[in-house]
Amino acid sequence: MIESCNCIEPQLPADELLMKYQYISDFFIALAYFSIPLELIYFVKKSALFPYRWVLVQFGAFIVLCGATHLINLWTFTMHTRTVEIVMTIAKVCTAVVSCATALTLVHIIPDLLSVKTRELFLKNKAAELDREMGLIRTQEETGRHVRMLTHEIRSTLDRHTILKTTLVELGRTLELEECALWMPTRTGLELQLSYTLRQQNPVEYTVPIQLPVINQVFNTNRAVKISPNCAVARLRPTAGKYMPGEVVAVRVPLLHLSNFQINDWPELSTKRYALMVLMLPSDSARQWHVHELELVEVVADQVAVALSHAAILEESMRARDLLMEQNVALDLARREAETAIRARNDFLAVMNHEMRTPMDAIIALASLLLETELTPEQRLMVETILKSSNLLATLINDVLDLSRLEDGSLQLELETFNLHAVFREVLNLIKPIASVKKLLVTVNLAPDVPEYAIGDEKHLMQTILNVVGNAVKFSKEGSITITAFMVKSESLRDSRTPDFSPVPSDNHFYLRVQVKDFGAGISPQDIPKIFTKFAQTQSTKNSGGSGLGLAICKRFVNLMEGNIWIESDGLGKGCTAIFLVKLGIPERLSESKLPFMPMVAANHGQANFHGLKVLVLDENGISRMVMKGLLVHLGCEVTTVSSGEECLRVVSQEHKVVLMDVCVPGKDGYEIALRIREKFTKLREKPLIVALIGNTDKVIKENCMRVGMDGVILKPVSLDKLRSVLSDLLEHRVLFEAV
Amino acid sequence: MDTVSQLQRQFVDHTTSLYREGFVDDQFTQLQKLQDENSPDFVVEVVTLFFDDCEKLINNMARALEQQQEVDFKQVDASVHQLKGSSSSIGAMRVKNVCVTFRTFCEAQNREGCLRCLQQVNREYSLLKNKLQTLFRLEQQIVAAGGTIPAVE
């Protein structure tokens, strides 16, 4: 009989060894199962990042339950109670539930986990790419820096050779080149000549024809072109044969001229000359030309072109400047020579003038004297002829000299104020005797608006009028001569007959028109233009004597005076009218004196009695005060005396018309009192006139007096007359400056 | 009338000698011109004032120059300047001239020179005072005797 315990029998008879192993395994499984969640919890706690906590909890629960199951299994190997079986069942059920739940949850989670993984990969790729780009940018930046530095080096000099040499050196350094060379076109333009190299100090003078295909290829583009190391331009070093030559790049360098720089036209297409720059990488280095390096080379080539053109322009301008300097020197020399010539001529003229005039004067003087003595009629006639001839000769000499001076412009008008009416009177007086001999009537009509005074060259004006009138007299056998003068208005100044004369009226000047009309020989129309040419004489005038210079000189003078002269005639035998216009200045009114000082007062005129004139006398010395007061009282003034500056300032008022102050006290400053008096009176007419009494005419004292604005100084000792004249001048002119 | 003409002659002689000996100059003449009905005693007043002033100044200068220690030349100079001004205002020519010399000594700070000049000034002043007092007395006498003061060229 089996005991009815509720124990459950194991399903199979137990084999002792197998059961033992199962027992142990179960135990370890349980252990492991229990420890895994612990580990998980630990690590989850460590990392805050893990997003799936809930899953972990689930998983943990699942594992714990699995462990529990296995643990409980340990008890089922032997006879076990029903409770144990129940517990086991419960555990298994729970485990089943949780594990199914976990499995279901995992289905959701695993795709997410997978995508995380892919994103991670993507980011890694991106990072690598950015790294690459960074590297590139850095390289470019360095390149840029190199270019700037290079450009700076190149542009810091204006010397062509330095520019080129620097370019090659810097390029070689920056790009670590083995060799760098520059080929320049020759004068003929048909060949390229090796001009500069980096490594070789004195390059052998290679030339290559410019029409090589490789060269054309390079010249046709503005980019750097890779060329073969074996071509003519690249074979710069004696090839040793054993090494691989580095890559070679060539670029064109445009050689610009000034004319290439048009304003709106960039010199890309217009230049034809290029130089060739060849750059070689180090051999055996397996280096390649990178894009940024090529760009660098192109930029540098452009910069070099600009720098070279600047240098060229500079050379041009220096050459031009040198040329100008030479021309300057030559011109200077020429000018000096011309001046010397003029001076020599003037000296000659002056000497001749003197040399000719002296004997001339002697002849004339002595002939005149001779005329005064007792002579027979024939002798008289002879002497008169001598006199007449010598006078003519003297006039001729004067005329020639005048004319030559007029011609070269060395004659200058002497402008001064003169009496215009008097000039005409003088002319009349001079001409009347001759005219009356010929029984000609001479009249002068001055228009009423002709001013009495004018500014101009009196001497030459008179000469001109005399000449014209003289001509009139000379060529008239009968009749009358009328001289008319009047002021001209601006409208009538523009005369159609004289188109080349356009006067400009102005405020300070006026034009005087003088007409001389005669009824003499007249001039035929065809002769009129020649009349003013020097030495030209018409048939009729030739017989009348004279040098023919007179009118030429007149014309020159009149032109100098900014005027015009012409002759009108109705024909031979019908007389003629000579008309001239001159510009004269209007003198300013003389009564307005611009001078603030009147020098040296004339004595004893003006008021003798200054009745009631209030005068203030400032003098420290009692005696002087008393004397001064006595003098002034005698002249009728009302005198107040003060003995100190302060008292003076207190007492002085508008009523005092004059203040006489002694400024000679050593250690005291009378000037300051004067200044304070001036300050006291703001209105000028209220201010009394301040006169200083000085002990000596020291310039410094006088200057000081002027400086403080004194109205006058008087030198002591003061006499009655002196005081009287001083006062009267002061009051009349309100200023005096010195009475000694 | 004899006394009058005698007095007048004396007056003229005296005045002429004053001018001739250089005691007075033209400025004195100017002063005399200022004497008229309105100010009959102008000259006397001015001259008296001058003499008083002179004495005062001379005393000042003597005191200043007698200082054994530092002589205050500035003060002496100021006094001389005053005296010069006064004397030239009334026309006391000789006094004025001495003053001019006196000033140079003052500027040179020469005590001996100054003392000498002071003595000279004193002398000149006394002489002038005497002369002018004589002149005024003569004038008074002429007027008292009924005559008129003659004008001296």
mmCIF file of N, CA, C and O in Angstrom, chain A residues 413 415 455-457 503-506 508-512 558 560-564 581-585:
data_model
loop_
_atom_site.group_PDB
_atom_site.id
_atom_site.type_symbol
_atom_site.label_atom_id
_atom_site.label_comp_id
_atom_site.label_asym_id
_atom_site.label_seq_id
_atom_site.Cartn_x
_atom_site.Cartn_y
_atom_site.Cartn_z
ATOM 1 N N LEU A 413 53.295 153.022 -69.716
ATOM 2 C CA LEU A 413 52.639 154.300 -69.483
ATOM 3 C C LEU A 413 52.831 154.712 -68.040
ATOM 4 O O LEU A 413 52.762 153.894 -67.141
ATOM 5 N N LEU A 415 51.121 156.396 -65.311
ATOM 6 C CA LEU A 415 49.768 156.844 -65.020
ATOM 7 C C LEU A 415 49.799 157.796 -63.835
ATOM 8 O O LEU A 415 50.358 157.470 -62.801
ATOM 9 N N ILE A 455 43.187 160.319 -65.080
ATOM 10 C CA ILE A 455 44.392 159.527 -64.773
ATOM 11 C C ILE A 455 44.896 158.914 -66.062
ATOM 12 O O ILE A 455 44.153 158.220 -66.750
ATOM 13 N N GLY A 456 46.135 159.175 -66.397
ATOM 14 C CA GLY A 456 46.693 158.611 -67.620
ATOM 15 C C GLY A 456 48.112 159.091 -67.794
ATOM 16 O O GLY A 456 48.700 159.692 -66.891
ATOM 17 N N ASP A 457 48.657 158.812 -68.959
ATOM 18 C CA ASP A 457 50.034 159.241 -69.243
ATOM 19 C C ASP A 457 49.948 160.598 -69.938
ATOM 20 O O ASP A 457 49.689 160.675 -71.148
ATOM 21 N N PRO A 503 35.992 147.911 -76.935
ATOM 22 C CA PRO A 503 36.318 148.439 -75.617
ATOM 23 C C PRO A 503 35.366 147.912 -74.549
ATOM 24 O O PRO A 503 34.224 147.594 -74.835
ATOM 25 N N VAL A 504 35.891 147.826 -73.397
ATOM 26 C CA VAL A 504 35.058 147.368 -72.285
ATOM 27 C C VAL A 504 34.891 148.522 -71.319
ATOM 28 O O VAL A 504 35.852 148.959 -70.701
ATOM 29 N N PRO A 505 33.724 149.056 -71.217
ATOM 30 C CA PRO A 505 33.567 150.179 -70.292
ATOM 31 C C PRO A 505 33.594 149.678 -68.849
ATOM 32 O O PRO A 505 33.174 148.579 -68.568
ATOM 33 N N SER A 506 34.162 150.505 -68.019
ATOM 34 C CA SER A 506 34.189 150.111 -66.615
ATOM 35 C C SER A 506 33.959 151.330 -65.763
ATOM 36 O O SER A 506 33.943 152.446 -66.241
ATOM 37 N N ASN A 508 35.736 152.833 -63.404
ATOM 38 C CA ASN A 508 36.738 153.836 -63.075
ATOM 39 C C ASN A 508 37.327 154.507 -64.289
ATOM 40 O O ASN A 508 38.235 155.301 -64.165
ATOM 41 N N HIS A 509 36.866 154.120 -65.441
ATOM 42 C CA HIS A 509 37.493 154.659 -66.637
ATOM 43 C C HIS A 509 36.469 155.237 -67.560
ATOM 44 O O HIS A 509 35.278 154.926 -67.496
ATOM 45 N N PHE A 510 36.956 156.105 -68.444
ATOM 46 C CA PHE A 510 36.070 156.627 -69.474
ATOM 47 C C PHE A 510 36.879 156.742 -70.751
ATOM 48 O O PHE A 510 38.113 156.741 -70.737
ATOM 49 N N TYR A 511 36.196 156.814 -71.825
ATOM 50 C CA TYR A 511 36.860 156.965 -73.123
ATOM 51 C C TYR A 511 36.706 158.388 -73.597
ATOM 52 O O TYR A 511 35.614 158.953 -73.604
ATOM 53 N N LEU A 512 37.844 158.935 -73.974
ATOM 54 C CA LEU A 512 37.838 160.304 -74.489
ATOM 55 C C LEU A 512 38.017 160.231 -75.994
ATOM 56 O O LEU A 512 38.915 159.562 -76.491
ATOM 57 N N VAL A 558 48.302 155.110 -78.658
ATOM 58 C CA VAL A 558 46.854 155.008 -78.473
ATOM 59 C C VAL A 558 46.475 153.570 -78.131
ATOM 60 O O VAL A 558 45.632 153.312 -77.273
ATOM 61 N N LEU A 560 48.349 151.428 -76.638
ATOM 62 C CA LEU A 560 48.767 151.211 -75.249
ATOM 63 C C LEU A 560 47.737 151.745 -74.287
ATOM 64 O O LEU A 560 47.528 151.205 -73.206
ATOM 65 N N MET A 561 47.120 152.847 -74.675
ATOM 66 C CA MET A 561 46.098 153.424 -73.804
ATOM 67 C C MET A 561 44.747 152.792 -74.060
ATOM 68 O O MET A 561 43.713 153.384 -73.729
ATOM 69 N N GLU A 562 44.783 151.619 -74.649
ATOM 70 C CA GLU A 562 43.566 150.836 -74.891
ATOM 71 C C GLU A 562 42.547 151.596 -75.701
ATOM 72 O O GLU A 562 41.354 151.597 -75.420
ATOM 73 N N GLY A 563 43.038 152.264 -76.698
ATOM 74 C CA GLY A 563 42.107 153.024 -77.537
ATOM 75 C C GLY A 563 42.327 152.719 -78.994
ATOM 76 O O GLY A 563 42.883 151.690 -79.356
ATOM 77 N N ASN A 564 41.917 153.641 -79.856
ATOM 78 C CA ASN A 564 42.045 153.413 -81.281
ATOM 79 C C ASN A 564 42.189 154.742 -82.001
ATOM 80 O O ASN A 564 41.754 155.787 -81.499
ATOM 81 N N LEU A 581 40.530 157.559 -79.879
ATOM 82 C CA LEU A 581 39.877 157.275 -78.610
ATOM 83 C C LEU A 581 40.953 156.794 -77.650
ATOM 84 O O LEU A 581 41.778 155.972 -78.012
ATOM 85 N N VAL A 582 40.919 157.313 -76.437
ATOM 86 C CA VAL A 582 41.840 156.778 -75.439
ATOM 87 C C VAL A 582 41.072 156.511 -74.151
ATOM 88 O O VAL A 582 40.068 157.155 -73.869
ATOM 89 N N LYS A 583 41.595 155.565 -73.423
ATOM 90 C CA LYS A 583 40.948 155.216 -72.163
ATOM 91 C C LYS A 583 41.683 155.920 -71.029
ATOM 92 O O LYS A 583 42.891 155.787 -70.877
ATOM 93 N N LEU A 584 40.940 156.682 -70.278
ATOM 94 C CA LEU A 584 41.559 157.395 -69.170
ATOM 95 C C LEU A 584 40.858 157.021 -67.878
ATOM 96 O O LEU A 584 39.703 156.616 -67.889
ATOM 97 N N GLY A 585 41.555 157.171 -66.806
ATOM 98 C CA GLY A 585 40.961 156.823 -65.523
ATOM 99 C C GLY A 585 40.303 158.031 -64.891
ATOM 100 O O GLY A 585 40.675 159.173 -65.143
#
